[in-house]
mmCIF file of C-alpha atoms in Angstrom:
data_model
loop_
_atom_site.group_PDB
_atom_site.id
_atom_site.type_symbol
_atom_site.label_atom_id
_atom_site.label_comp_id
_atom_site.label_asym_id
_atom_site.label_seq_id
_atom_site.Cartn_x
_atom_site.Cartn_y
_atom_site.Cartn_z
ATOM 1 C CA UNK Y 796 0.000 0.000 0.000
ATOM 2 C CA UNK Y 797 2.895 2.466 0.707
ATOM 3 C CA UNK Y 798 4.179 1.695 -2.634
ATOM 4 C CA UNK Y 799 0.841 2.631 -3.787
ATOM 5 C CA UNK Y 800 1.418 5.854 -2.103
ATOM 6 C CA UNK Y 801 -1.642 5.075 0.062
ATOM 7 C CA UNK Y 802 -0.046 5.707 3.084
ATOM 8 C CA UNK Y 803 -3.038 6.075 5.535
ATOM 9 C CA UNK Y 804 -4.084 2.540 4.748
ATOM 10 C CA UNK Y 805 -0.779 1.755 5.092
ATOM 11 C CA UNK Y 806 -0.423 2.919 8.638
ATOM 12 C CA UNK Y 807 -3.814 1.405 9.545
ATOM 13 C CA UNK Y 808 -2.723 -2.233 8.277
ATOM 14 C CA UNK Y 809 0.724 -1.935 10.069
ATOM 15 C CA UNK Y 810 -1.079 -0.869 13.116
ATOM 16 C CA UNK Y 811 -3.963 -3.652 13.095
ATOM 17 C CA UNK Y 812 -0.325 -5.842 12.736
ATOM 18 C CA UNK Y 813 1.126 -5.138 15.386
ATOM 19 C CA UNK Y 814 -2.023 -5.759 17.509
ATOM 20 C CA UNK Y 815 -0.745 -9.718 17.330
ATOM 21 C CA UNK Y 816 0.898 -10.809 19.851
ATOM 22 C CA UNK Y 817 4.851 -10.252 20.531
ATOM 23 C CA UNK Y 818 5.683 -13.238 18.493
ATOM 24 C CA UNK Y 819 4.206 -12.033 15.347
ATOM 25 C CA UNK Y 820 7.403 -12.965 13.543
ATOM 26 C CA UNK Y 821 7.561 -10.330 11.232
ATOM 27 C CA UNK Y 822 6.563 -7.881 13.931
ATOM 28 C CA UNK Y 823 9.915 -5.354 13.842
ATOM 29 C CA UNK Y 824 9.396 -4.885 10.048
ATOM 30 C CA UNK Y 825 5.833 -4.100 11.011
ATOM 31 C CA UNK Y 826 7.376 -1.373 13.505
ATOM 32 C CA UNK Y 827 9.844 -0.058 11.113
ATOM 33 C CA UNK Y 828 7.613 0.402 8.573
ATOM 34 C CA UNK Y 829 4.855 2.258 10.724
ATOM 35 C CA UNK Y 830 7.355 4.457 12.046
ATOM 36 C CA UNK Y 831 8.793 5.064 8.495
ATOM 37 C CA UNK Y 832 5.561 5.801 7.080
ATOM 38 C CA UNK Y 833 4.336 8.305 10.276
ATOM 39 C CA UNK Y 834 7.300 10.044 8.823
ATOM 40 C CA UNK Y 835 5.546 10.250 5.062
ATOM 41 C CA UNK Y 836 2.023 11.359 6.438
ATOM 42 C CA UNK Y 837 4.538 14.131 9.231
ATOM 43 C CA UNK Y 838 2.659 12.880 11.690
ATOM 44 C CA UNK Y 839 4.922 14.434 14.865
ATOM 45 C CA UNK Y 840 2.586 14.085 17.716
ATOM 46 C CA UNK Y 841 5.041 10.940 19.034
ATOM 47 C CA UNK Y 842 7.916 11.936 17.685
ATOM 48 C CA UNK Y 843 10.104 11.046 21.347
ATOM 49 C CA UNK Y 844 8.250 7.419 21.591
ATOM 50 C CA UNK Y 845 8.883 7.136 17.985
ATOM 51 C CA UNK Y 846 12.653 8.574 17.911
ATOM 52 C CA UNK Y 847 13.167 5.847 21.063
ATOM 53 C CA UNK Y 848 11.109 2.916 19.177
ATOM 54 C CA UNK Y 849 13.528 3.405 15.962
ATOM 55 C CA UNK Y 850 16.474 3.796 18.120
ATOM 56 C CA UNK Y 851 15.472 0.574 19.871
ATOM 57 C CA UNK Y 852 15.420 -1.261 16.038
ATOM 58 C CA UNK Y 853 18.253 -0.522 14.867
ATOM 59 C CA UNK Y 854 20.154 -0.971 17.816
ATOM 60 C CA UNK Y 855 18.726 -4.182 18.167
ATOM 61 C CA UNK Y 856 19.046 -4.984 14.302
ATOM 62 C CA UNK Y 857 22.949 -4.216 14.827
ATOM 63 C CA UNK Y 858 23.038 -7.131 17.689
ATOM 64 C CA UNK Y 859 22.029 -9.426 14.715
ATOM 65 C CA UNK Y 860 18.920 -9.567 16.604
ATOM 66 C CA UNK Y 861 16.492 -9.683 13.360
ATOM 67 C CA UNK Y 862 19.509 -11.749 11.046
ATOM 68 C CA UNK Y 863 16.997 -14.409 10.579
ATOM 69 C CA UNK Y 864 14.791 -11.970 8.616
ATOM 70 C CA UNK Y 865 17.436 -11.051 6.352
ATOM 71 C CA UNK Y 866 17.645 -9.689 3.754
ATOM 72 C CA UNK Y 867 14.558 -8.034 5.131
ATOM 73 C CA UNK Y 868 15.967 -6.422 7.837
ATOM 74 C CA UNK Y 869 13.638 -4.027 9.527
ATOM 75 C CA UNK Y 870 15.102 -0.744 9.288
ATOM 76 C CA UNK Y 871 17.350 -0.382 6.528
ATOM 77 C CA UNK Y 872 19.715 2.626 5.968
ATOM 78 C CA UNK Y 873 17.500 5.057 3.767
ATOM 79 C CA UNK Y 874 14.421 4.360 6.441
ATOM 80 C CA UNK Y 875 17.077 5.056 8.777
ATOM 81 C CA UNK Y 876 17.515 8.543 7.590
ATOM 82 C CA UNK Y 877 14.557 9.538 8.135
ATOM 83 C CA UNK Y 878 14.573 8.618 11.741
ATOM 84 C CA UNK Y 879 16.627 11.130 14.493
ATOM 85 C CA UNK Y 880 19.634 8.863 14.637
ATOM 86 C CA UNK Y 881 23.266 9.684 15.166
ATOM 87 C CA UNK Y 882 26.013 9.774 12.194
ATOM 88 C CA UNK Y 883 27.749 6.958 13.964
ATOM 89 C CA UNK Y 884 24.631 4.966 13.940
ATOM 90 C CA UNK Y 885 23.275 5.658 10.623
ATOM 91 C CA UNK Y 886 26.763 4.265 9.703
ATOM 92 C CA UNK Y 887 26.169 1.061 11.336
ATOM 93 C CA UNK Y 888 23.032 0.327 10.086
ATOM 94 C CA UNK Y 889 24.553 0.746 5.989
ATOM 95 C CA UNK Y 890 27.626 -1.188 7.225
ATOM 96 C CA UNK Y 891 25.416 -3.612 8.688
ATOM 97 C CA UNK Y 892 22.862 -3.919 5.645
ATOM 98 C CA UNK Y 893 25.668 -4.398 3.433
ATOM 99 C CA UNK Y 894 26.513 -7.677 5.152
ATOM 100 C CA UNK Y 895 23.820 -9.011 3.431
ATOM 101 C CA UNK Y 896 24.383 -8.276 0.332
ATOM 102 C CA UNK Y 897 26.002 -10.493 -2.807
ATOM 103 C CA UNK Y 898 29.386 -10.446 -2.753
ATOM 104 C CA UNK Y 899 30.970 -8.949 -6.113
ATOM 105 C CA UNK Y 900 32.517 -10.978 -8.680
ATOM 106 C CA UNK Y 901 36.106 -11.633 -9.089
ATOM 107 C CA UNK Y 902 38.211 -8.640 -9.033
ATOM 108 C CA UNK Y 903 40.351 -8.824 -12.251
ATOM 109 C CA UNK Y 904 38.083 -11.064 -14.347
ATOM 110 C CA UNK Y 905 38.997 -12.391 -17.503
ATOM 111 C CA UNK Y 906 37.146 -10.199 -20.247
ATOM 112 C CA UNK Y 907 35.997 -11.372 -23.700
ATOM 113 C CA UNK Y 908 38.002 -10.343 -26.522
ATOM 114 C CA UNK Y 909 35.678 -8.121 -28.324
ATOM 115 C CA UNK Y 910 37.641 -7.526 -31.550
ATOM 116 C CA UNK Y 911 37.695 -4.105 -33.232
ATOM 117 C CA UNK Y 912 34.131 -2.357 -32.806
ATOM 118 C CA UNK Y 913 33.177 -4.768 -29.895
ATOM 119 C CA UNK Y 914 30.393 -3.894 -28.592
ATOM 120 C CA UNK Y 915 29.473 -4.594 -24.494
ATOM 121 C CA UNK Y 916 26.215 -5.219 -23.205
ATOM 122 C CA UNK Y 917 25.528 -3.541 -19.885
ATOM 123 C CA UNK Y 918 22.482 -4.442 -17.802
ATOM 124 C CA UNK Y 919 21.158 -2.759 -14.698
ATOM 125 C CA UNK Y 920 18.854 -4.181 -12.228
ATOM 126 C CA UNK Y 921 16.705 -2.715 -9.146
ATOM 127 C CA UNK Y 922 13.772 -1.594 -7.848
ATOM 128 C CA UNK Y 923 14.108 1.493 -8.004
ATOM 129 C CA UNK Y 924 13.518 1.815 -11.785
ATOM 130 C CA UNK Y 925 9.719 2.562 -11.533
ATOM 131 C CA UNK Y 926 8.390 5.219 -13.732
ATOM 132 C CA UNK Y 927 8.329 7.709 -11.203
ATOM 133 C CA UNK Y 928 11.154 7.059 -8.432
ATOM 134 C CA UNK Y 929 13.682 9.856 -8.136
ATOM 135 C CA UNK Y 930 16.513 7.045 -8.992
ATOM 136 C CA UNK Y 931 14.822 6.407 -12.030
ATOM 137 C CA UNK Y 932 14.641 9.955 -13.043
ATOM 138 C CA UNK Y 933 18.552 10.795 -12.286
ATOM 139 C CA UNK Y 934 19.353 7.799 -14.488
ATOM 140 C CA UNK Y 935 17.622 8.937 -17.521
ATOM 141 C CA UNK Y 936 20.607 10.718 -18.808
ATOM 142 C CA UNK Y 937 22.942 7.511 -18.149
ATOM 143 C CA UNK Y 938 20.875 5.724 -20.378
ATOM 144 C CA UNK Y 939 21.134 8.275 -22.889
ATOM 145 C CA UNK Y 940 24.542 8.535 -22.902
ATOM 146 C CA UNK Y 941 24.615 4.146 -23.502
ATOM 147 C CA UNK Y 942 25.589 3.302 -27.483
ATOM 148 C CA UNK Y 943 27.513 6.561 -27.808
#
C-alpha cells in the first residue's frame, strides 16, 4: 500500500499488525515500517516514543537480533535517515545492511576479446527503476549517454 502511495491505509494495516501478539514474527518490520511511514504522512505528535522505538530497532538490528529476517531487515539505511539517529549509527546500520548483500565478482576477471568495434552489453537491475522514483529519473541521462 505504501508503494501505492496510500499511506493512511498503510499505517492502519501496520497498526492492526502489530495488535498480534509479541511473536508475530515479522513484527519489527511491522514497527519499522509504521514508524517510516508516520514520517511520510509528518505525523509528529510521538515523535520522542517514535525517535526511542527506531532507536530501539536498529540498535537491536545491529546485535544481529532480526539476522533471521534477512535480507529483510527491519530498518534499513534510507528508512534510517529519516529517523533522528546519530552519524555513527546511521553508519552502522549501511555497514550492517551491506553484510547481506552479494558479494561482487572476481576482481580482475577475464574479459571477452571483443575484436575491433566490440560492442558490451551492460544491464542494470533494481527496484528502483519505476516510472516515477527519483533514482529512475537521475538515471535517464545515463541511459542516454549508452551506445555513444
Amino acid at each position: 500500500l505504501a508503494e501505492l502511495q496510500r499511506l493512511e491505509a498503510s499505517a492502519e494495516r501496520l497498526m492492526a499488525a502489530l495488535a498480534f501478539p509479541d511473536h508475530f514474527a515479522q513484527r519489527p518490520i511491522a514497527a519499522a515500517n509504521l514508524l517510516y511511514t508516520k514520517r511520510q504522512l509528518l505525523r509528529w505528535s510521538d515523535w520522542e516514543q517514535d525517535a526511542a522505538e527506531a532507536s530501539q530497532l536498529c540498535k537491536g538490528q545491529l546485535k544481529g537480533s532480526f539476522n533471521h529476517l534477512a535480507p529483510s531487515l527491519p530498518v534499513d539505511p534510507y528508512m534510517a535517515l529519516s529517523f533522528s539517529l546519530s552519524p555513527s549509527l546511521l553508519l552502522a546500520i549501511a555497514s550492517h545492511a551491506a553484510s547481506f548483500l552479494p558479494r561482487p565478482a572476481q576482481v580482475g576477471a577475464v574479459l571477452p576479446d571483443l575484436g575491433r568495434g566490440g560492442r558490451v552489453e551492460v544491464g542494470y537491475m533494481g527496484s528502483e527503476f519505476g516510472k516515477r522514483h527519483s533514482i529512475m529519473l537521475l538515471m535517464r541521462g545515463v541511459f542516454a549517454a549508452h551506445d555513444r
